[in-house]
CSV table of C-alpha atoms and ligand atoms in Angstrom, one decimal:
chain,number,residue,atom,x,y,z
A,72,MET,CA,15.7,-11.4,5.3
A,73,ALA,CA,17.6,-8.6,6.8
A,74,ARG,CA,15.5,-5.6,7.4
A,75,ARG,CA,15.2,-2.7,9.9
A,76,CYS,CA,13.3,0.4,10.3
A,77,ARG,CA,15.9,3.2,10.3
A,78,SER,CA,13.9,6.0,11.9
A,79,SER,CA,11.2,4.8,14.2
A,80,GLY,CA,11.7,4.2,17.9
A,81,GLY,CA,11.3,0.8,19.5
A,82,GLY,CA,11.6,-2.1,17.1
A,83,ASN,CA,10.0,-5.4,17.5
A,84,VAL,CA,12.5,-8.0,18.5
A,85,PRO,CA,11.3,-11.5,17.3
A,86,GLY,CA,11.1,-13.8,20.3
A,87,LEU,CA,13.3,-16.4,18.7
A,88,ALA,CA,16.2,-14.1,18.4
A,89,VAL,CA,16.5,-13.7,22.2
A,90,ALA,CA,17.6,-17.1,23.4
A,91,ALA,CA,17.4,-19.5,20.5
A,92,PRO,CA,20.3,-21.9,19.8
A,93,SER,CA,22.4,-20.9,16.8
A,94,TRP,CA,21.3,-23.8,14.6
A,95,LEU,CA,17.7,-22.7,15.1
A,96,LEU,CA,18.6,-19.2,14.1
A,97,VAL,CA,20.2,-20.4,10.9
A,98,VAL,CA,17.1,-22.5,10.1
A,99,THR,CA,14.9,-19.4,10.8
A,100,VAL,CA,16.9,-17.1,8.6
A,101,VAL,CA,16.9,-19.7,5.8
A,102,LEU,CA,13.2,-20.2,6.0
A,103,ALA,CA,12.6,-16.4,6.1
A,104,GLY,CA,14.7,-16.1,2.9
A,105,VAL,CA,12.5,-18.7,1.2
A,106,ALA,CA,9.3,-17.0,2.4
A,107,ASP,CA,10.6,-13.8,0.8
A,108,GLY,CA,11.3,-15.6,-2.5
A,109,GLN,CA,15.0,-14.9,-2.3
A,110,LEU,CA,14.7,-11.2,-2.1
A,111,GLN,CA,17.6,-9.5,-0.3
A,112,VAL,CA,18.4,-6.1,1.0
A,113,GLY,CA,21.1,-4.5,-1.2
A,114,PHE,CA,20.5,-6.9,-4.1
A,115,TYR,CA,21.9,-4.3,-6.6
A,116,SER,CA,24.8,-3.2,-4.4
A,117,LYS,CA,27.3,-4.7,-6.9
A,118,SER,CA,25.3,-5.0,-10.1
A,119,CYS,CA,23.9,-1.4,-10.1
A,120,PRO,CA,25.2,0.5,-7.0
A,121,GLY,CA,23.3,3.7,-7.9
A,122,ALA,CA,19.9,1.9,-8.1
A,123,GLU,CA,18.4,2.9,-4.8
A,124,SER,CA,19.7,6.4,-4.8
A,125,THR,CA,18.5,7.0,-8.4
A,126,VAL,CA,15.0,5.9,-7.5
A,127,ALA,CA,15.1,8.1,-4.3
A,128,SER,CA,16.2,11.1,-6.3
A,129,VAL,CA,13.6,10.7,-9.0
A,130,VAL,CA,10.9,10.3,-6.3
A,131,ARG,CA,12.2,13.3,-4.3
A,132,GLN,CA,12.2,15.5,-7.4
A,133,ALA,CA,8.7,14.3,-8.4
A,134,GLY,CA,7.5,15.0,-4.8
A,135,SER,CA,8.9,18.5,-4.8
A,136,ALA,CA,7.2,19.3,-8.1
A,137,ASP,CA,3.9,17.8,-6.9
A,138,SER,CA,3.6,16.4,-3.4
A,139,THR,CA,0.4,14.4,-4.3
A,140,ILE,CA,2.5,12.1,-6.3
A,141,LEU,CA,4.0,10.6,-3.1
A,142,PRO,CA,0.8,8.9,-1.8
A,143,ALA,CA,0.0,7.9,-5.4
A,144,LEU,CA,3.3,5.9,-5.5
A,145,LEU,CA,2.5,4.2,-2.3
A,146,ARG,CA,-0.9,3.2,-3.6
A,147,LEU,CA,0.8,1.9,-6.8
A,148,GLN,CA,2.7,-0.7,-4.9
A,149,PHE,CA,-0.5,-2.0,-3.3
A,150,HIS,CA,-2.1,-2.3,-6.7
A,151,ASP,CA,1.0,-4.0,-8.1
A,152,CYS,CA,1.4,-6.5,-5.3
A,153,PHE,CA,-2.3,-7.5,-5.0
A,154,VAL,CA,-2.6,-8.5,-8.6
A,155,ARG,CA,-0.4,-11.5,-9.7
A,156,GLY,CA,2.1,-10.5,-7.0
A,157,CYS,CA,4.7,-7.7,-7.0
A,158,ASP,CA,5.7,-8.2,-10.6
A,159,GLY,CA,5.2,-4.8,-12.2
A,160,SER,CA,2.3,-6.2,-14.2
A,161,VAL,CA,0.2,-3.1,-13.4
A,162,LEU,CA,2.7,-1.0,-15.5
A,163,ILE,CA,2.0,-2.8,-18.8
A,164,LYS,CA,0.0,-0.7,-21.3
A,165,GLY,CA,-1.5,-1.5,-24.6
A,166,GLY,CA,-3.5,-4.5,-25.7
A,167,GLY,CA,-6.6,-2.4,-26.7
A,168,GLY,CA,-8.1,-2.2,-23.2
A,169,SER,CA,-7.2,-5.8,-22.2
A,170,ALA,CA,-4.2,-4.9,-20.0
A,171,GLU,CA,-4.5,-5.3,-16.3
A,172,VAL,CA,-4.2,-1.5,-15.8
A,173,ASP,CA,-7.4,-1.0,-17.8
A,174,ASN,CA,-9.5,-2.6,-15.1
A,175,SER,CA,-11.7,-0.1,-13.3
A,176,LYS,CA,-10.4,-1.4,-10.0
A,177,HIS,CA,-7.3,0.6,-10.8
A,178,GLN,CA,-9.4,3.8,-11.1
A,179,GLY,CA,-7.3,6.9,-10.4
A,180,LEU,CA,-4.0,5.1,-10.3
A,181,ARG,CA,-1.1,7.6,-10.8
A,182,GLY,CA,2.7,7.7,-10.8
A,183,LEU,CA,3.4,5.1,-13.5
A,184,GLU,CA,5.4,7.8,-15.4
A,185,ILE,CA,7.6,8.3,-12.4
A,186,ILE,CA,8.5,4.6,-12.4
A,187,GLU,CA,9.2,4.8,-16.1
A,188,GLY,CA,11.4,7.9,-15.5
A,189,ALA,CA,13.5,6.1,-13.0
A,190,LYS,CA,13.7,3.1,-15.3
A,191,THR,CA,15.0,5.3,-18.1
A,192,GLN,CA,17.8,6.6,-15.9
A,193,LEU,CA,18.6,3.1,-14.6
A,194,GLU,CA,18.8,1.7,-18.1
A,195,ALA,CA,21.4,4.3,-18.9
A,196,GLN,CA,23.4,3.4,-15.8
A,197,CYS,CA,23.1,-0.4,-15.9
A,198,PRO,CA,21.1,-1.8,-18.8
A,199,GLY,CA,18.9,-4.7,-18.2
A,200,VAL,CA,19.6,-5.0,-14.4
A,201,VAL,CA,17.0,-3.3,-12.3
A,202,SER,CA,13.5,-4.6,-12.6
A,203,CYS,CA,10.4,-2.4,-12.8
A,204,ALA,CA,8.8,-4.4,-9.9
A,205,ASP,CA,11.7,-3.4,-7.7
A,206,ILE,CA,11.5,0.3,-8.8
A,207,VAL,CA,7.8,0.2,-7.7
A,208,ALA,CA,8.8,-1.2,-4.3
A,209,LEU,CA,11.7,1.3,-3.8
A,210,ALA,CA,9.6,4.2,-4.9
A,211,ALA,CA,6.8,3.3,-2.5
A,212,ARG,CA,9.4,3.0,0.3
A,213,ASP,CA,10.8,6.4,-0.5
A,214,ALA,CA,7.3,8.0,-0.8
A,215,VAL,CA,6.6,6.8,2.8
A,216,ALA,CA,9.8,8.4,4.1
A,217,PHE,CA,9.3,11.6,2.2
A,218,THR,CA,5.8,12.0,3.6
A,219,GLY,CA,7.2,11.8,7.1
A,220,GLY,CA,6.8,8.0,7.6
A,221,PRO,CA,9.4,5.5,8.6
A,222,SER,CA,12.6,4.9,6.6
A,223,PHE,CA,13.2,1.2,6.1
A,224,ASP,CA,15.2,-1.3,4.1
A,225,VAL,CA,13.4,-3.0,1.2
A,226,PRO,CA,14.6,-6.4,0.1
A,227,THR,CA,15.0,-6.4,-3.7
A,228,GLY,CA,15.6,-8.9,-6.5
A,229,ARG,CA,12.1,-9.1,-7.9
A,230,ARG,CA,11.9,-9.8,-11.6
A,231,ASP,CA,9.2,-8.5,-13.9
A,232,GLY,CA,6.2,-10.7,-14.8
A,233,LYS,CA,5.3,-11.6,-18.4
A,234,VAL,CA,1.5,-11.5,-18.0
A,235,SER,CA,-1.0,-8.7,-17.9
A,236,ASN,CA,-4.7,-9.6,-17.8
A,237,LEU,CA,-7.6,-7.2,-17.5
A,238,ARG,CA,-9.6,-9.6,-15.3
A,239,ASP,CA,-6.8,-10.4,-12.9
A,240,ALA,CA,-7.4,-7.0,-11.2
A,241,ASP,CA,-11.0,-8.0,-10.3
A,242,ALA,CA,-9.4,-9.6,-7.2
A,243,LEU,CA,-8.4,-6.2,-5.7
A,244,PRO,CA,-10.1,-5.0,-2.5
A,245,ASP,CA,-12.9,-2.5,-3.1
A,246,VAL,CA,-14.4,0.4,-1.2
A,247,HIS,CA,-17.7,-1.6,-1.1
A,248,ASP,CA,-16.1,-4.7,0.5
A,249,GLY,CA,-17.2,-5.6,4.0
A,250,ILE,CA,-14.7,-6.7,6.6
A,251,GLY,CA,-15.2,-10.4,5.6
A,252,ALA,CA,-14.2,-9.7,2.0
A,253,LEU,CA,-11.3,-7.5,3.0
A,254,ARG,CA,-9.9,-10.1,5.4
A,255,SER,CA,-10.2,-12.9,2.9
A,256,LYS,CA,-8.5,-10.8,0.1
A,257,PHE,CA,-5.6,-10.0,2.4
A,258,ARG,CA,-5.5,-13.6,3.6
A,259,ALA,CA,-5.3,-14.8,0.0
A,260,ASN,CA,-2.1,-12.8,-0.2
A,261,GLY,CA,-0.6,-14.2,3.0
A,262,LEU,CA,-1.5,-11.1,5.1
A,263,ASP,CA,-3.5,-11.2,8.3
A,264,GLU,CA,-5.9,-8.8,10.1
A,265,LYS,CA,-3.0,-6.8,11.6
A,266,ASP,CA,-1.5,-6.3,8.1
A,267,LEU,CA,-4.9,-5.2,6.9
A,268,VAL,CA,-5.2,-2.5,9.5
A,269,LEU,CA,-1.5,-1.4,9.3
A,270,LEU,CA,-1.4,-1.2,5.5
A,271,THR,CA,-4.8,0.5,5.2
A,272,ALA,CA,-3.4,3.1,7.5
A,273,ALA,CA,-1.4,4.2,4.5
A,274,HIS,CA,-4.5,6.3,4.0
A,275,THR,CA,-3.0,8.6,6.6
A,276,VAL,CA,-1.6,10.4,3.5
A,277,GLY,CA,-3.4,10.9,0.3
A,278,THR,CA,-6.8,11.7,-1.0
A,279,THR,CA,-9.8,10.1,-2.6
A,280,ALA,CA,-12.0,11.2,-5.4
A,281,CYS,CA,-15.7,11.8,-4.6
A,282,PHE,CA,-16.3,8.9,-7.1
A,283,PHE,CA,-15.5,6.5,-4.3
A,284,LEU,CA,-18.0,8.1,-1.9
A,285,GLN,CA,-21.1,8.4,-4.1
A,286,ASP,CA,-22.6,5.1,-3.1
A,287,ARG,CA,-21.8,5.6,0.6
A,288,LEU,CA,-23.4,9.0,0.6
A,289,TYR,CA,-26.3,8.6,-1.8
A,290,ASN,CA,-26.9,5.0,-2.9
A,291,PHE,CA,-26.2,2.9,0.2
A,292,PRO,CA,-28.6,-0.1,0.6
A,293,LEU,CA,-30.6,0.6,3.8
A,294,PRO,CA,-31.5,-2.1,6.3
A,295,GLY,CA,-35.2,-1.5,5.9
A,296,GLY,CA,-35.0,-1.4,2.1
A,297,GLY,CA,-34.4,1.4,-0.3
A,298,ARG,CA,-31.2,3.5,-0.7
A,299,GLY,CA,-29.7,6.5,1.1
A,300,SER,CA,-26.7,7.3,3.1
A,301,ASP,CA,-24.6,4.8,5.1
A,302,PRO,CA,-26.4,5.0,8.5
A,303,THR,CA,-23.2,4.4,10.5
A,304,ILE,CA,-21.8,7.9,9.4
A,305,PRO,CA,-22.3,10.3,12.3
A,306,PRO,CA,-24.8,13.1,11.2
A,307,GLY,CA,-22.4,16.0,11.4
A,308,PHE,CA,-19.8,14.1,9.4
A,309,LEU,CA,-22.3,13.1,6.9
A,310,SER,CA,-23.3,16.7,6.2
A,311,GLU,CA,-19.6,17.6,5.9
A,312,LEU,CA,-19.0,14.8,3.4
A,313,LYS,CA,-22.1,15.7,1.4
A,314,SER,CA,-21.0,19.3,1.2
A,315,ARG,CA,-17.6,18.2,-0.2
A,316,CYS,CA,-19.1,15.6,-2.6
A,317,ALA,CA,-22.3,16.6,-4.2
A,318,PRO,CA,-24.4,13.9,-6.0
A,319,GLY,CA,-22.8,13.0,-9.3
A,320,ASP,CA,-19.5,14.7,-8.4
A,321,PHE,CA,-16.9,12.2,-9.3
A,322,ASN,CA,-13.8,14.4,-9.4
A,323,THR,CA,-13.4,16.5,-6.3
A,324,ARG,CA,-10.8,15.1,-4.0
A,325,LEU,CA,-10.7,15.1,-0.2
A,326,PRO,CA,-8.2,13.8,2.3
A,327,LEU,CA,-8.7,10.2,3.4
A,328,ASP,CA,-7.5,11.1,6.8
A,329,ARG,CA,-9.9,13.9,8.0
A,330,GLY,CA,-8.0,16.8,9.6
A,331,SER,CA,-4.6,15.3,9.0
A,332,GLY,CA,-4.2,14.5,5.3
A,333,GLY,CA,-0.7,14.6,3.9
A,334,VAL,CA,0.9,13.9,7.3
A,335,PHE,CA,2.0,10.4,8.1
A,336,ASP,CA,0.6,9.6,11.5
A,337,THR,CA,-1.9,7.4,13.4
A,338,SER,CA,-4.8,9.9,13.2
A,339,ILE,CA,-6.4,7.8,10.4
A,340,LEU,CA,-6.8,5.0,13.0
A,341,ARG,CA,-8.4,7.4,15.5
A,342,ASN,CA,-10.7,8.7,12.8
A,343,ILE,CA,-11.7,5.1,11.9
A,344,ARG,CA,-12.4,4.4,15.6
A,345,ASN,CA,-14.4,7.6,16.1
A,346,GLY,CA,-16.6,7.1,13.0
A,347,PHE,CA,-14.8,9.6,10.7
A,348,ALA,CA,-13.6,7.1,8.1
A,349,VAL,CA,-14.1,8.7,4.7
A,350,ILE,CA,-14.4,5.6,2.5
A,351,GLY,CA,-16.5,2.5,3.3
A,352,SER,CA,-13.6,0.0,3.4
A,353,ASP,CA,-11.8,2.1,6.1
A,354,ALA,CA,-15.0,2.3,8.1
A,355,ALA,CA,-15.4,-1.5,7.8
A,356,LEU,CA,-12.2,-2.0,9.8
A,357,TYR,CA,-14.2,-1.1,12.9
A,358,ASN,CA,-16.8,-3.8,12.2
A,359,ASP,CA,-15.0,-6.9,13.4
A,360,THR,CA,-13.4,-7.7,16.7
A,361,ALA,CA,-10.1,-8.8,15.2
A,362,THR,CA,-9.6,-5.6,13.4
A,363,VAL,CA,-11.1,-3.4,16.0
A,364,ASP,CA,-8.5,-4.7,18.5
A,365,VAL,CA,-5.7,-3.8,16.1
A,366,VAL,CA,-7.1,-0.3,15.4
A,367,ASP,CA,-7.5,0.3,19.1
A,368,SER,CA,-4.0,-1.0,19.9
A,369,TYR,CA,-2.3,1.6,17.6
A,370,SER,CA,-4.6,4.5,18.1
A,371,GLY,CA,-4.4,4.7,21.9
A,372,LEU,CA,-2.4,7.7,23.3
A,373,LEU,CA,0.0,5.5,25.1
A,374,SER,CA,1.0,3.3,22.2
A,375,ASN,CA,3.6,5.9,21.1
A,376,PHE,CA,5.4,5.3,24.4
A,377,PHE,CA,4.8,1.7,25.2
A,378,GLY,CA,3.9,0.1,21.9
A,379,PRO,CA,2.8,-1.5,19.7
A,380,TYR,CA,4.9,0.8,17.6
A,381,PHE,CA,3.0,1.9,14.5
A,382,ARG,CA,5.9,3.1,12.4
A,383,GLN,CA,8.0,0.0,12.9
A,384,ASP,CA,5.1,-2.3,12.3
A,385,PHE,CA,3.9,-0.4,9.3
A,386,ALA,CA,7.4,-0.7,7.8
A,387,ASP,CA,7.4,-4.5,8.5
A,388,ALA,CA,3.9,-4.8,6.9
A,389,MET,CA,5.1,-3.0,3.8
A,390,VAL,CA,8.0,-5.4,3.5
A,391,ARG,CA,5.5,-8.3,3.8
A,392,MET,CA,3.2,-6.8,1.2
A,393,GLY,CA,6.3,-6.3,-1.1
A,394,SER,CA,7.0,-10.0,-0.9
A,395,ILE,CA,3.7,-11.2,-2.3
A,396,GLY,CA,4.1,-13.5,-5.2
A,397,VAL,CA,7.5,-12.2,-6.2
A,398,VAL,CA,9.1,-13.5,-9.4
A,399,THR,CA,12.8,-14.3,-8.7
A,400,GLY,CA,15.8,-16.1,-10.0
A,401,GLY,CA,15.6,-17.1,-13.7
A,402,ALA,CA,11.8,-16.6,-14.0
A,403,GLY,CA,10.2,-13.6,-15.6
A,404,GLU,CA,12.4,-10.9,-17.1
A,405,VAL,CA,13.9,-7.5,-16.5
A,406,ARG,CA,12.0,-5.2,-18.8
A,407,LYS,CA,13.8,-2.6,-20.8
A,408,VAL,CA,10.7,-0.3,-20.7
A,409,CYS,CA,8.3,-0.7,-17.8
A,410,SER,CA,5.1,-0.3,-19.9
A,411,LYS,CA,6.1,-3.1,-22.4
A,412,PHE,CA,7.2,-6.7,-22.2
A,413,ASN,CA,10.7,-7.2,-23.8
B,117,LIG,C1,-8.0,-2.4,2.2
B,117,LIG,C2,-8.3,-2.2,1.0
B,117,LIG,C3,-8.1,-0.9,0.3
B,117,LIG,C4,-9.1,-0.2,-0.4
B,117,LIG,C5,-10.5,-0.7,-0.7
B,117,LIG,C6,-8.5,1.1,-0.8
B,117,LIG,C7,-9.1,2.0,-1.6
B,117,LIG,C8,-8.6,3.2,-1.9
B,117,LIG,C9,-9.3,4.3,-2.6
B,117,LIG,C10,-10.8,4.1,-3.2
B,117,LIG,C11,-8.5,5.3,-2.8
B,117,LIG,C12,-8.8,6.6,-3.5
B,117,LIG,C13,-8.2,6.6,-4.9
B,117,LIG,C14,-8.3,7.8,-5.7
B,117,LIG,O1,-9.4,8.5,-5.6
B,117,LIG,O2,-7.4,8.2,-6.4
B,117,LIG,C15,-7.3,5.0,-2.1
B,117,LIG,C16,-6.2,5.8,-2.0
B,117,LIG,C17,-5.0,5.5,-1.5
B,117,LIG,N1,-4.7,4.2,-1.0
B,117,LIG,FE1,-6.0,2.7,-0.7
B,117,LIG,N2,-7.2,1.1,-0.4
B,117,LIG,C18,-6.9,0.0,0.3
B,117,LIG,C19,-5.7,-0.4,0.8
B,117,LIG,C20,-4.6,0.3,0.6
B,117,LIG,C21,-3.2,-0.2,0.9
B,117,LIG,C22,-2.9,-1.6,1.4
B,117,LIG,C23,-2.4,0.8,0.6
B,117,LIG,C24,-0.9,0.9,0.7
B,117,LIG,C25,-0.2,0.2,1.6
B,117,LIG,C26,-3.2,2.0,0.2
B,117,LIG,C27,-2.6,3.2,-0.1
B,117,LIG,C28,-3.4,4.2,-0.6
B,117,LIG,C29,-2.9,5.6,-0.7
B,117,LIG,C30,-1.5,6.1,-0.3
B,117,LIG,C31,-3.9,6.3,-1.3
B,117,LIG,C32,-3.9,7.8,-1.7
B,117,LIG,C33,-3.6,7.9,-3.2
B,117,LIG,C34,-3.5,9.3,-3.7
B,117,LIG,O3,-3.6,10.3,-2.9
B,117,LIG,O4,-3.3,9.5,-4.9
B,117,LIG,N3,-4.5,1.6,0.2
B,117,LIG,N4,-7.4,3.7,-1.6
């Protein structure tokens, strides 16, 4: 599982690589390959050499025309990988409302047409070779880099799944989830508390619709009974949020990372620590010792100098997320069109 972060300072060197005997290294590499489901960096280097540059160029062009598409593409990979694994199932349309993508958990999902656009170009270059699931993973990686995040290698070789079920998306994490539910949904996908914090920090870029704040601002179950505003929101911030999102306003959008939206940095974690999380699930990360420690470790002023290194660790977490439930080898298919099974 070769991978490296190409831009961030200070990588993590796995302890084993320091003084382990060579046979142990071989075993480790083999096991890592198995854990990744046989994905490998540069999987298309012979079969479709222009695959990665084509996706990058499509994403770059889309981002120049509309920079908000970049965070949308990053979110798209999360939604692909957490439902049936990273198999492109979220891209399937049709079925009279019974496709996975029709589930309300995918509310506001965008960027599917960018994936389809890249697919059309790749089908012209190398028909039947590059999977839609890989295009989703590469596009998310490029979106991270183009918003100022780390550049990193993404192992490829995913194949497209052949199932799309409305109800499968019920398993996605939700803004109403408490920290226990978030932890168990990540654990169900082989990701731990550190991954939960690192990956949620993707909210450093991007926006949310007021739709996802309505309950937190106006319909939150209060400890003494009744409904109102989430009492953990500091009063000044509550007024700010209410002035942006009036009752019943579902469509206005606001940055998830207050004061630093659109810039890839760790300010989202400082915001979470200081009570300025915009959506409830981000706020929940500061409700549990395990995740509080992770938030604190990356949001301290000195972590940029002495680690842990957010950019490197975020890239590694993205690679782990991109390996969830992958379909490889002879299983699945390589779709001709991303929104339809062959
Ligand atoms: C922990 C559970 C998570 C929950 C409950 C959650 C929820 C949300 C919600 C409600 C939005 C606003 C969507 C909209 O209004 O369009 C959003 C946006 C976003 N999410 Fe998450 N998210 C989670 C984890 C993640 C992860 C793991 C990633 C990627 C690694 C991610 C990446 C994004 C991005 C980039 C946006 C901005 C999208 C845009 O601007 O169009 N999220 N998320």
